[in-house]
PDB file of C-alpha atoms and ligand atoms in Angstrom:
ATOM      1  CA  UNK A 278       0.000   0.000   0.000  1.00 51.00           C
ATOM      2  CA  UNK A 279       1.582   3.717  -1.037  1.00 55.00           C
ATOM      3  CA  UNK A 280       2.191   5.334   1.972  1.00 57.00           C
ATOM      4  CA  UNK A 281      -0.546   7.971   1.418  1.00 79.00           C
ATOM      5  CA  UNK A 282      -3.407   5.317   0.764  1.00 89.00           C
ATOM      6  CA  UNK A 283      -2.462   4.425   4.301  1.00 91.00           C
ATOM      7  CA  UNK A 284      -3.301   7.836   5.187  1.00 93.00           C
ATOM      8  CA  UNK A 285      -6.734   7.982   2.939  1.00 94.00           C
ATOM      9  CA  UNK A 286      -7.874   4.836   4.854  1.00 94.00           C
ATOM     10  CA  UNK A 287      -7.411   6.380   7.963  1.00 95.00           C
ATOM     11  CA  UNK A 288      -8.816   9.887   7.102  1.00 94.00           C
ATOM     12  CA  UNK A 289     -12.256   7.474   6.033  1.00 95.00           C
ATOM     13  CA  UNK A 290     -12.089   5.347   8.641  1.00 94.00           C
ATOM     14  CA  UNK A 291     -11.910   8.005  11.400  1.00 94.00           C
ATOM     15  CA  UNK A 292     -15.149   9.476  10.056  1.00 93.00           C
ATOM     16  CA  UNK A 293     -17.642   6.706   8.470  1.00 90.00           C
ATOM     17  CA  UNK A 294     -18.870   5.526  12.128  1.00 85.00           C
ATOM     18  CA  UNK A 295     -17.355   1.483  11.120  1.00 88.00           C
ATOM     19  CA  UNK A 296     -19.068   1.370   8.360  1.00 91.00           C
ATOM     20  CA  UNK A 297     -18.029  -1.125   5.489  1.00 93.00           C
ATOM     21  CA  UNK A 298     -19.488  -0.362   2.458  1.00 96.00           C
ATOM     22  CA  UNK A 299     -18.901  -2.966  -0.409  1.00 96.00           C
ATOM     23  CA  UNK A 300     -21.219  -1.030  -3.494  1.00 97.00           C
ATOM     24  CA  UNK A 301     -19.473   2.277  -4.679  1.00 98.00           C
ATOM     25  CA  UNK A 302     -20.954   4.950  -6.857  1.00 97.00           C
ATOM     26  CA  UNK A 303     -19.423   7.767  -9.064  1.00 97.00           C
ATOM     27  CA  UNK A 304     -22.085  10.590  -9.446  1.00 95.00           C
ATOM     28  CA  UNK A 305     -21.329  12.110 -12.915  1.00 90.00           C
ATOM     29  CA  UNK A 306     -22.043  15.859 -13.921  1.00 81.00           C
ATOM     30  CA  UNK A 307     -25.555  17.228 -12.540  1.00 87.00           C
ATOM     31  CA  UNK A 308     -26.442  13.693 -10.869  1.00 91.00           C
ATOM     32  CA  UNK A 309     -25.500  14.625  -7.574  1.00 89.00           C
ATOM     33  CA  UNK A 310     -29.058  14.532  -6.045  1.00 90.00           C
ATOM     34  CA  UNK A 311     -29.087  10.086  -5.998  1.00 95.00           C
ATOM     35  CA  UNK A 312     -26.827  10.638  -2.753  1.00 93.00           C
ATOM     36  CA  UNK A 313     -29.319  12.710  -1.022  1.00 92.00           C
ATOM     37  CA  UNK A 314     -31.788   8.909  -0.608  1.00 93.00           C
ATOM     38  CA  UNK A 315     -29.108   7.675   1.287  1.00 94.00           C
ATOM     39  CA  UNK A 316     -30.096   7.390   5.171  1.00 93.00           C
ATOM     40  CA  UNK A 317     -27.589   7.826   8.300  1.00 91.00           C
ATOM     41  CA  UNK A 318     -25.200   9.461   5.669  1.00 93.00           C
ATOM     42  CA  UNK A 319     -22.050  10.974   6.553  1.00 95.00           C
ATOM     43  CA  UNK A 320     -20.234  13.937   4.357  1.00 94.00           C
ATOM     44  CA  UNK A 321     -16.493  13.881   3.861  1.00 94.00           C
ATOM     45  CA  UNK A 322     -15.466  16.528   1.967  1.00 93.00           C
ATOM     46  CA  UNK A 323     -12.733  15.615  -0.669  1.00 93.00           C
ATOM     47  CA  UNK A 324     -11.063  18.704   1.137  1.00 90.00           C
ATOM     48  CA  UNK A 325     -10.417  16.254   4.225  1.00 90.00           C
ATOM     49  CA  UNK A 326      -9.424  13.209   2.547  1.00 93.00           C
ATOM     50  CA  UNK A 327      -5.342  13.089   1.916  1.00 92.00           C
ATOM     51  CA  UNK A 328      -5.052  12.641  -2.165  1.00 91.00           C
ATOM     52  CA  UNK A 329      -8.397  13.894  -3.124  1.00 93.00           C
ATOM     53  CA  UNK A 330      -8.776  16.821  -5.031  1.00 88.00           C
ATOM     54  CA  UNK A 331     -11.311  19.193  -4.585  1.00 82.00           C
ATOM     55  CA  UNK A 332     -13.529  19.457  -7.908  1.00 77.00           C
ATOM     56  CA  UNK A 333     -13.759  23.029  -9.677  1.00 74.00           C
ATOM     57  CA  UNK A 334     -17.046  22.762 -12.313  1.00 68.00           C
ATOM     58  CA  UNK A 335     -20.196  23.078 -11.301  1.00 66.00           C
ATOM     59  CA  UNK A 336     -22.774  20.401 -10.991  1.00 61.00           C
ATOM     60  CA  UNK A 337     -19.698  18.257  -8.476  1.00 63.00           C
ATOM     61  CA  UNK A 338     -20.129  18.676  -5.416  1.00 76.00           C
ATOM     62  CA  UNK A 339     -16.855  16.921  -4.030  1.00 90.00           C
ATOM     63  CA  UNK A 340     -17.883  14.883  -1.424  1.00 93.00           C
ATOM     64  CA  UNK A 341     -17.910  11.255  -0.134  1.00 95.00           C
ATOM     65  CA  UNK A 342     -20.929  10.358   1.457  1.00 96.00           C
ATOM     66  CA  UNK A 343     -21.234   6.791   3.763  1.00 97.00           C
ATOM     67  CA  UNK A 344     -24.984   5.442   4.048  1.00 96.00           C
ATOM     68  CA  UNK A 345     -27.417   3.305   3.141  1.00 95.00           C
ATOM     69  CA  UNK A 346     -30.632   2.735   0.690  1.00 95.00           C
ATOM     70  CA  UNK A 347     -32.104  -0.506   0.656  1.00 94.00           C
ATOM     71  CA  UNK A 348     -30.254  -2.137   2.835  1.00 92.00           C
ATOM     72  CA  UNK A 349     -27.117  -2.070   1.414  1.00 95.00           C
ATOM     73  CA  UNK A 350     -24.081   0.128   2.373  1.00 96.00           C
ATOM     74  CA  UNK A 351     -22.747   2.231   0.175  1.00 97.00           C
ATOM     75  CA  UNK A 352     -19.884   4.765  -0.483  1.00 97.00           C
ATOM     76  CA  UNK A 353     -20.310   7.495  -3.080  1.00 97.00           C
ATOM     77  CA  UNK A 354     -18.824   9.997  -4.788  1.00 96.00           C
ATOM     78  CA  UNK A 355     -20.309  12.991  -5.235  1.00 94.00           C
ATOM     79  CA  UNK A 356     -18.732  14.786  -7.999  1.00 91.00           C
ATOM     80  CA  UNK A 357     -15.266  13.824  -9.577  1.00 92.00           C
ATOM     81  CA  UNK A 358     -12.379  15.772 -11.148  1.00 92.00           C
ATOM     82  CA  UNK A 359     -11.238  15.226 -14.996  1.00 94.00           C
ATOM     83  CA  UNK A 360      -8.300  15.287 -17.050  1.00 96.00           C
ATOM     84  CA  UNK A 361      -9.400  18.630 -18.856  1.00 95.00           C
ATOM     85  CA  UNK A 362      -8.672  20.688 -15.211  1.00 92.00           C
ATOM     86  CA  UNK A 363      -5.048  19.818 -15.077  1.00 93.00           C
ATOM     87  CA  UNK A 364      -4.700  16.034 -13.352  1.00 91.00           C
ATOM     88  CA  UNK A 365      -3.757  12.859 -14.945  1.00 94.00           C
ATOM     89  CA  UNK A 366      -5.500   9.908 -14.933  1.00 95.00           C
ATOM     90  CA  UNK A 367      -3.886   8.464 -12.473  1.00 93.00           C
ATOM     91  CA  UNK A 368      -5.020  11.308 -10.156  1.00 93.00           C
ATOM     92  CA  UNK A 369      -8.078  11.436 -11.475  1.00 95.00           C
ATOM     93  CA  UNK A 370      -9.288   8.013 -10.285  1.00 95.00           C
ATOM     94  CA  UNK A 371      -7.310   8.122  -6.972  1.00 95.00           C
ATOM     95  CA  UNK A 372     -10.716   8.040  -5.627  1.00 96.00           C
ATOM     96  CA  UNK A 373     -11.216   4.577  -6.411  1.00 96.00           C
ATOM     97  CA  UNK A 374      -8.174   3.500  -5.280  1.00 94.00           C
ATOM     98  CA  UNK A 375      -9.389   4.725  -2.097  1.00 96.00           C
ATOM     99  CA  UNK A 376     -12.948   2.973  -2.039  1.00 97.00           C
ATOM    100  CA  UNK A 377     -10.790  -0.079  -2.761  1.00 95.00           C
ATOM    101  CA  UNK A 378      -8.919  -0.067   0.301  1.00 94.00           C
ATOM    102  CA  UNK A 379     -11.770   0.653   2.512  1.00 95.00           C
ATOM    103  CA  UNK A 380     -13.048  -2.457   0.772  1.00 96.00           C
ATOM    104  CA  UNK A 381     -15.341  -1.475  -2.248  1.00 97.00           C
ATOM    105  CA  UNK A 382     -16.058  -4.123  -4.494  1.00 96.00           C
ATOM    106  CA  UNK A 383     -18.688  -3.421  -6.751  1.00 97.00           C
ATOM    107  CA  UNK A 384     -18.671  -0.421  -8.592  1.00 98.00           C
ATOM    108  CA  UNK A 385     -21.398   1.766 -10.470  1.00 98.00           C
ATOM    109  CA  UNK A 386     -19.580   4.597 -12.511  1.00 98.00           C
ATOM    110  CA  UNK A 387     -22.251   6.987 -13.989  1.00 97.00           C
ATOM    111  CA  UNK A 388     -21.761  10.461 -16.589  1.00 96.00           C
ATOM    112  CA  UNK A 389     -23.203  12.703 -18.820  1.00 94.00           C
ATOM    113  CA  UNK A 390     -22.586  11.756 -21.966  1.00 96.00           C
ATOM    114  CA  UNK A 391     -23.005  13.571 -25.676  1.00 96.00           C
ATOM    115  CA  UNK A 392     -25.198  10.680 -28.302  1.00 97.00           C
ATOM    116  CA  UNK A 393     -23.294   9.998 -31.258  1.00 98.00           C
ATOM    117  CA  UNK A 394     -25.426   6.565 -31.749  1.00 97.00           C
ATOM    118  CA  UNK A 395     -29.142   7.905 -34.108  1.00 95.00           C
ATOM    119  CA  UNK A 396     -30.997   5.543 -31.467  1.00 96.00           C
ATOM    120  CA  UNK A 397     -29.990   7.977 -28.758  1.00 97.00           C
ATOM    121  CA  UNK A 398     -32.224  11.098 -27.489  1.00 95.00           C
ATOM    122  CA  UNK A 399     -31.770  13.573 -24.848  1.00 94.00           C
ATOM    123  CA  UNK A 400     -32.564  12.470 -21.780  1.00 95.00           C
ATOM    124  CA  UNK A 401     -31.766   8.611 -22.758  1.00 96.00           C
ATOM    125  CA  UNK A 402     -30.330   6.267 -19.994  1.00 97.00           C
ATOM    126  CA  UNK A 403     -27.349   4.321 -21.837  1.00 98.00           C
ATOM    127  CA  UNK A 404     -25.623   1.366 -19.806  1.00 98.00           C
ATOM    128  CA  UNK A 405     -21.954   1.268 -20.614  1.00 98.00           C
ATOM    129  CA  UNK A 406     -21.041  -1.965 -22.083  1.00 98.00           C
ATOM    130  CA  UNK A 407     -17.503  -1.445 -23.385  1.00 98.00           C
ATOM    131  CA  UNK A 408     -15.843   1.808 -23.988  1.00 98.00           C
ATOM    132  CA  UNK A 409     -12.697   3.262 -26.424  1.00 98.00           C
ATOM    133  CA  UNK A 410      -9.862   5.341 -24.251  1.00 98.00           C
ATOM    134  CA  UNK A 411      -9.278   8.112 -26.518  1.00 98.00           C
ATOM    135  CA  UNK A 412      -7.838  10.082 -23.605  1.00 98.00           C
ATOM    136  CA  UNK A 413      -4.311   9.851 -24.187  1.00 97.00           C
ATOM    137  CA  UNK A 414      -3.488   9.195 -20.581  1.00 97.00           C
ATOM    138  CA  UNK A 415      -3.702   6.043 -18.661  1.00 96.00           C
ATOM    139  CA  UNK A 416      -3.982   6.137 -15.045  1.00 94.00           C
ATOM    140  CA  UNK A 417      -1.995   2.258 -15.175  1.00 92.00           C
ATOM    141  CA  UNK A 418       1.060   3.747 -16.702  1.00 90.00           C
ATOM    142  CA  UNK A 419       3.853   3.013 -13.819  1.00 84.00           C
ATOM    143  CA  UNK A 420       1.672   0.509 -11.987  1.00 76.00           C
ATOM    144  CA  UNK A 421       3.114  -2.836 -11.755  1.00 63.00           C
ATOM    145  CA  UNK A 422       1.828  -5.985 -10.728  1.00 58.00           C
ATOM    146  CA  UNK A 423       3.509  -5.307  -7.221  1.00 48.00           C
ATOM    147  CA  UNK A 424       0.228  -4.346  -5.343  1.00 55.00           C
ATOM    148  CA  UNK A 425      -0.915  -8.029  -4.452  1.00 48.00           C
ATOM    149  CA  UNK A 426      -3.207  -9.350  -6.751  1.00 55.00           C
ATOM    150  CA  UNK A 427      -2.582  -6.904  -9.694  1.00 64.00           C
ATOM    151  CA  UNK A 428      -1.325  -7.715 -12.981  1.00 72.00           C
ATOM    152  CA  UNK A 429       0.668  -5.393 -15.249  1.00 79.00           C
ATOM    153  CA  UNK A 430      -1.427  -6.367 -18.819  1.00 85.00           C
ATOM    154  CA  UNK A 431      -4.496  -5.731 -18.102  1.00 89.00           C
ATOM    155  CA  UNK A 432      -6.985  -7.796 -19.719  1.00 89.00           C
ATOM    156  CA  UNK A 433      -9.852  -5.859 -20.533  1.00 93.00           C
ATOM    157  CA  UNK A 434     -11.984  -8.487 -22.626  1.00 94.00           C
ATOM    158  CA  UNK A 435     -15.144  -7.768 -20.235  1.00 94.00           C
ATOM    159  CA  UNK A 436     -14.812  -4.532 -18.270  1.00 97.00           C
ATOM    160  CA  UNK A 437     -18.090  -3.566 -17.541  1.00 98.00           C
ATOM    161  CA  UNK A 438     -19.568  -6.884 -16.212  1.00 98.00           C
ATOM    162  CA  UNK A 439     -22.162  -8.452 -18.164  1.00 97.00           C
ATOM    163  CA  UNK A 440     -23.533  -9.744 -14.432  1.00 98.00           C
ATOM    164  CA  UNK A 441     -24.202  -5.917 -13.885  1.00 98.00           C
ATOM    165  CA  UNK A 442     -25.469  -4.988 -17.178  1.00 98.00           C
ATOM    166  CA  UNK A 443     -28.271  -7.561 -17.011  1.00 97.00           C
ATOM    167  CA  UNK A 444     -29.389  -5.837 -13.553  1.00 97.00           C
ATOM    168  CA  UNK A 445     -29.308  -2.825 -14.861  1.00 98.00           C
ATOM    169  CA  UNK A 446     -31.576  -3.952 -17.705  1.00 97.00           C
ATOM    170  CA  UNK A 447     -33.990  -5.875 -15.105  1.00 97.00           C
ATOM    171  CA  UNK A 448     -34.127  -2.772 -13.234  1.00 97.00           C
ATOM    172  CA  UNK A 449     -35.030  -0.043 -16.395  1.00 97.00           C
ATOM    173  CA  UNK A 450     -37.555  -2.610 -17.673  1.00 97.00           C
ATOM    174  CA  UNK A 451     -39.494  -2.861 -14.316  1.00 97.00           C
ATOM    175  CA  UNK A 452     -39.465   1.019 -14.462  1.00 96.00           C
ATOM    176  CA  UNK A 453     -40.063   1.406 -18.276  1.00 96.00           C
ATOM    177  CA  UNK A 454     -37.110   3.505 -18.803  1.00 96.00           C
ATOM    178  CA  UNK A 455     -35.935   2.459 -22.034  1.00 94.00           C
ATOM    179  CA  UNK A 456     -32.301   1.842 -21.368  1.00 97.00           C
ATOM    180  CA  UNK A 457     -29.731   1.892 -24.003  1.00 97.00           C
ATOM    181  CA  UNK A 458     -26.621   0.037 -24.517  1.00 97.00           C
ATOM    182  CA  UNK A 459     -23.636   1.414 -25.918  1.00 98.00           C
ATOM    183  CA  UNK A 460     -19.716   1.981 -26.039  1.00 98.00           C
ATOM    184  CA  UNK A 461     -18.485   5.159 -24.714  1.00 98.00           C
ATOM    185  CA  UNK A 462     -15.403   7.270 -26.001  1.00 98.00           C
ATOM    186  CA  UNK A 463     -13.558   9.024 -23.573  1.00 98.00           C
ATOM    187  CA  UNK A 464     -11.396  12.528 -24.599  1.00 98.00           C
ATOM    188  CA  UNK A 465      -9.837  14.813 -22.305  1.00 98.00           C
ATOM    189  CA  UNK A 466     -11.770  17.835 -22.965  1.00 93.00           C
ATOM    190  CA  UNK A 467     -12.537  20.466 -22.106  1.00 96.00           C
ATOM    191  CA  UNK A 468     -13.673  21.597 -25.281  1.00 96.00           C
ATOM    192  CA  UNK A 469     -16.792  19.772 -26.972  1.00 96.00           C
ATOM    193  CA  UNK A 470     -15.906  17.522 -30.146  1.00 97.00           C
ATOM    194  CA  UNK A 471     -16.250  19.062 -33.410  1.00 96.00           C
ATOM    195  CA  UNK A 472     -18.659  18.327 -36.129  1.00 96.00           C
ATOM    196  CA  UNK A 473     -15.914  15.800 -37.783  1.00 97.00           C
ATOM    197  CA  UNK A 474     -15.045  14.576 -34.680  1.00 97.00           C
ATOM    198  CA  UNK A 475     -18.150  13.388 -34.460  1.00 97.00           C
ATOM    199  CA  UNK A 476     -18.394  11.651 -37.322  1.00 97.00           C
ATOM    200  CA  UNK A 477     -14.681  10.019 -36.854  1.00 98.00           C
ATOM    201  CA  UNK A 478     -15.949   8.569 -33.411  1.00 98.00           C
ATOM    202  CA  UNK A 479     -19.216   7.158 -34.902  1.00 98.00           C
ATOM    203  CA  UNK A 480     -16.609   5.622 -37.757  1.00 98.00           C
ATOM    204  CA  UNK A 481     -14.313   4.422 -35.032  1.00 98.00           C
ATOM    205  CA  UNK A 482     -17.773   2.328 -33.011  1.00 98.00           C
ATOM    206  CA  UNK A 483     -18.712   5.061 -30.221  1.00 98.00           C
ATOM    207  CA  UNK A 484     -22.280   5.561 -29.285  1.00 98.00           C
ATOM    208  CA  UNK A 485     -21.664   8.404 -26.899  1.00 98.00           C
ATOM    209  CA  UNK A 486     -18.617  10.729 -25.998  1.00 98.00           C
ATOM    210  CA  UNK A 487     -17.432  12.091 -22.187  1.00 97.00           C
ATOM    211  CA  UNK A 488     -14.677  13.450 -20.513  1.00 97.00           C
ATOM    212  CA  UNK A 489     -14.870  10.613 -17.840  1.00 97.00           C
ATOM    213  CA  UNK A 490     -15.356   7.714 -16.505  1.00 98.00           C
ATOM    214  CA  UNK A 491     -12.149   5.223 -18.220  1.00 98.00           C
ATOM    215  CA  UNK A 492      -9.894   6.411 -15.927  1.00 97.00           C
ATOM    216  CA  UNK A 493     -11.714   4.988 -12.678  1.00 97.00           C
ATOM    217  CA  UNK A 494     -12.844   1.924 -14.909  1.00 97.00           C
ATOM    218  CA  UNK A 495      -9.283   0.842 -15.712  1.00 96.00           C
ATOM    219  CA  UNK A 496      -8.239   1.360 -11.948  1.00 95.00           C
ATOM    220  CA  UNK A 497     -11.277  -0.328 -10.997  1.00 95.00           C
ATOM    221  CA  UNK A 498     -10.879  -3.153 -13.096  1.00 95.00           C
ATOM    222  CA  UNK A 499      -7.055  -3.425 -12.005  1.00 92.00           C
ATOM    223  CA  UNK A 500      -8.264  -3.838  -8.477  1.00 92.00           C
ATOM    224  CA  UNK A 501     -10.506  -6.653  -9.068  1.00 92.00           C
ATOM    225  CA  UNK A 502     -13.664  -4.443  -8.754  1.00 95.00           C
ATOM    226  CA  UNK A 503     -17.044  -5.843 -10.940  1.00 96.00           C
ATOM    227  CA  UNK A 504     -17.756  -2.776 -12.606  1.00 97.00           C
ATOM    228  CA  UNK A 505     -21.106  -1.226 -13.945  1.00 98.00           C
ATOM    229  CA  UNK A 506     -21.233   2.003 -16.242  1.00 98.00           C
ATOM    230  CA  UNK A 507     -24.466   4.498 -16.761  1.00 97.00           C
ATOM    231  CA  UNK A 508     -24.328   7.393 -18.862  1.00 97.00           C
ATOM    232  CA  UNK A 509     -27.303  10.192 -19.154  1.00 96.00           C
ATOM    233  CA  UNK A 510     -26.873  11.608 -23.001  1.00 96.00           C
ATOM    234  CA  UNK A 511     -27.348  15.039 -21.735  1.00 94.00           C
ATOM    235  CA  UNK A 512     -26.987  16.403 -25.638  1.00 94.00           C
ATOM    236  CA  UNK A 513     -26.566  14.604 -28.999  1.00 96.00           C
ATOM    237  CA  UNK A 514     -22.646  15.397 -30.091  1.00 96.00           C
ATOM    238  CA  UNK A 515     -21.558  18.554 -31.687  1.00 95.00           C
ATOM    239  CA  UNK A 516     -22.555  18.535 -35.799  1.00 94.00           C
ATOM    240  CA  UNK A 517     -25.600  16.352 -35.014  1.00 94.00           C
ATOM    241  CA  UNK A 518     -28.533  18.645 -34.536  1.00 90.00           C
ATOM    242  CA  UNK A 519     -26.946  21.623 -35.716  1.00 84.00           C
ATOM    243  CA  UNK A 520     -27.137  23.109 -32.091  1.00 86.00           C
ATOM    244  CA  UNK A 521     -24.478  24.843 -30.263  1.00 88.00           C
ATOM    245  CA  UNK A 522     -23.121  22.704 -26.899  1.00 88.00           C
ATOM    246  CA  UNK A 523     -22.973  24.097 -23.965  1.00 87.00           C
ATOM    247  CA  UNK A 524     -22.306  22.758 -19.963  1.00 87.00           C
ATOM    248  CA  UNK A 525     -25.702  24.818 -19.274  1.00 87.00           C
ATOM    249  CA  UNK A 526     -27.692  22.162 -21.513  1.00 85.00           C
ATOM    250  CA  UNK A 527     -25.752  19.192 -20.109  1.00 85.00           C
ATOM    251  CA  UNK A 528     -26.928  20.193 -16.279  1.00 87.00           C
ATOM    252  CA  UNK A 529     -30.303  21.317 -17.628  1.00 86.00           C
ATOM    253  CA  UNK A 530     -30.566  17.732 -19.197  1.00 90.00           C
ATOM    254  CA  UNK A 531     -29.255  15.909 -15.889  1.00 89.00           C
ATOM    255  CA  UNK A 532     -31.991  18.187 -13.469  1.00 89.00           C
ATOM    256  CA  UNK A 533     -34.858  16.436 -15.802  1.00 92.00           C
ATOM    257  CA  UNK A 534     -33.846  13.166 -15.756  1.00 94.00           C
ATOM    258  CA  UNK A 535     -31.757  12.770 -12.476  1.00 94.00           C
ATOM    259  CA  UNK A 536     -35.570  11.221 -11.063  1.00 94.00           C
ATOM    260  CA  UNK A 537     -35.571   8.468 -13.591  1.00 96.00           C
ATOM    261  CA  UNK A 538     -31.825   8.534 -12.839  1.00 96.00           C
ATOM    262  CA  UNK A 539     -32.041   7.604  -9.188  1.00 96.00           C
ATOM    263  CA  UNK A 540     -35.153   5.229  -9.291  1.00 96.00           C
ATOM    264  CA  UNK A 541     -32.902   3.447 -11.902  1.00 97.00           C
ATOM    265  CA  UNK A 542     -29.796   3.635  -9.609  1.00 97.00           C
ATOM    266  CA  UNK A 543     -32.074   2.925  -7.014  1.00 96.00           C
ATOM    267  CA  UNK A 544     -33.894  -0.461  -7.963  1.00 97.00           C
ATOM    268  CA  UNK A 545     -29.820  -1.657  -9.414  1.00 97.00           C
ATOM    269  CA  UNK A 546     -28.807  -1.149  -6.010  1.00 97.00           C
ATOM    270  CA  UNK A 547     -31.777  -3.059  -3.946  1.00 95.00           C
ATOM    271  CA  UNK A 548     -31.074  -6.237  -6.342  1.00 94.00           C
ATOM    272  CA  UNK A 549     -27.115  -6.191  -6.034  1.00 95.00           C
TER     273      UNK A 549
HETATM  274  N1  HPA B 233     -19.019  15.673 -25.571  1.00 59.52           N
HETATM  275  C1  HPA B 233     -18.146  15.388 -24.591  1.00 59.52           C
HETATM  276  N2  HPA B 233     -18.490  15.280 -23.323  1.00 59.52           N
HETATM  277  C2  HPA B 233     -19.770  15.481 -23.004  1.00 59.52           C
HETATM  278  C3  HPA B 233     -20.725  15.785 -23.980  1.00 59.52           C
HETATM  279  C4  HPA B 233     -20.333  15.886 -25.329  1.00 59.52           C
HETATM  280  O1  HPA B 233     -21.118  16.141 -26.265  1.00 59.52           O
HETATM  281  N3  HPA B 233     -21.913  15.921 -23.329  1.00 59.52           N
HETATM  282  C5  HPA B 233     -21.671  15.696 -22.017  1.00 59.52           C
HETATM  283  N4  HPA B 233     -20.373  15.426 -21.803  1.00 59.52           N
END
């Protein structure tokens, strides 16, 4: 264990009141409000928590929160930081290294996301099922398979867990949500794609395009975690409608569908 890891554990084990939780959950841009169902929570701000960074855009509020829905206990991220604001990947999902050593084993990584895929609308729910790091970074570079249990090459044949899709799809067709599946293409940002851009990604087998999410997938999946992936396509991708992109739409889309978010979140969780 890196020294400071040793010092993250402590900093979350001094404040979550011995509680274990095994499910984390990444809240994405604008879907902070799932962490307010959680009951007997308790509120670490990444401030207090050695290694985290506090997050700078708005819609992430940068906290951990410890509680429970549904019985089960879980530890989740409000808000996350991104390559675009100066970290690497490696920083960037430092986070998860840190639900890993207070014992995380599930995880449910969730985004806005701009539709590339025709079958996606605003306001669609798409589960992850495989994504395409177009990031540039890799949060594994340096990592060897000294940390017990890791392995240097990384297999990657099933990342998102095909265990945790099928809930997911349970889940949206006892609440009629419609979910999509799709692969998402990670960039660094900040700026939107462009109109060609666009159209390469579709070419290269995208669905929908972030700034997020394959950096804590590839240290998730490194530490053994059974990850899950749930994008909100918050705008269709720059060249598509014609429209102009904007962070304003993207947390405009997220306030209407963060209900259908969290029941969907919601129901996973009870049937993990
Ligand atoms: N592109 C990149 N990231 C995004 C988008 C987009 O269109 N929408 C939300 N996050």
């Amino acid at each position: 264990m890196i020294p400071e890891l040793a010092e993250t554990k402590t900093a979350i084990e001094s404040k979550s009141n011995g509680r274990k939780p095994a499910i984390g959950v990444v809240l994405g841009s604008g879907l902070g409000s799932f962490a307010d169902q959680l009951e007997d929570a308790v509120k670490i701000p990444y401030a207090g928590i050695p290694g985290f960074r506090p997050t700078s855009v708005p819609g992430h509020a940068g906290q951990l929160m410890i509680g429970s829905l549904r019985g089960k206990t879980l530890a989740v991220l409000q808000g996350r930081s991104h390559i675009y604001e100066g970290c690497t990947a490696a920083e960037v999902a430092f986070p998860i290294r840190a639900l890993g050593v207070i014992g995380v084993k599930t995880l449910m990584t969730t985004c806005a996301a701009g539709g590339i895929n025709s079958q996606l609308r605003v306001g669609s729910l798409m589960a992850i099922e495989d994504h395409i790091n177009f990031t540039g970074d890799n949060p594994l570079i340096g990592r060897g398979s000294s940390e017990a249990g890791n392995v240097k090459f990384l297999d990657m044949t099933q990342a998102y867990s095909s265990r945790l899709l099928e809930k997911l799809t349970v889940a949206s067709d006892k609440l009629k949500l419609g979910l999509r599946r799709g692969v998402y293409m990670a960039v660094t940002g900040p700026n939107y794609e462009t109109p060609s851009e666009t159209k390469a990604m579709a070419w290269l087998g995208a669905d929908a395009i972030g700034m997020s999410v394959v950096p804590e997938v590839l240290v998730a999946r490194h530490l053994g975690m059974e990850v899950a992936g749930l994008a909100v396509i918050t705008n269709l991708a720059a060249g598509i409608s014609g429209r102009r992109l904007s962070h304003d739409e993207v947390l405009e889309t997220t306030r209407k569908v963060s209900e259908n978010f969290n029941k969907l979140l919601e129901e996973f969780i009870a049937n993990l």
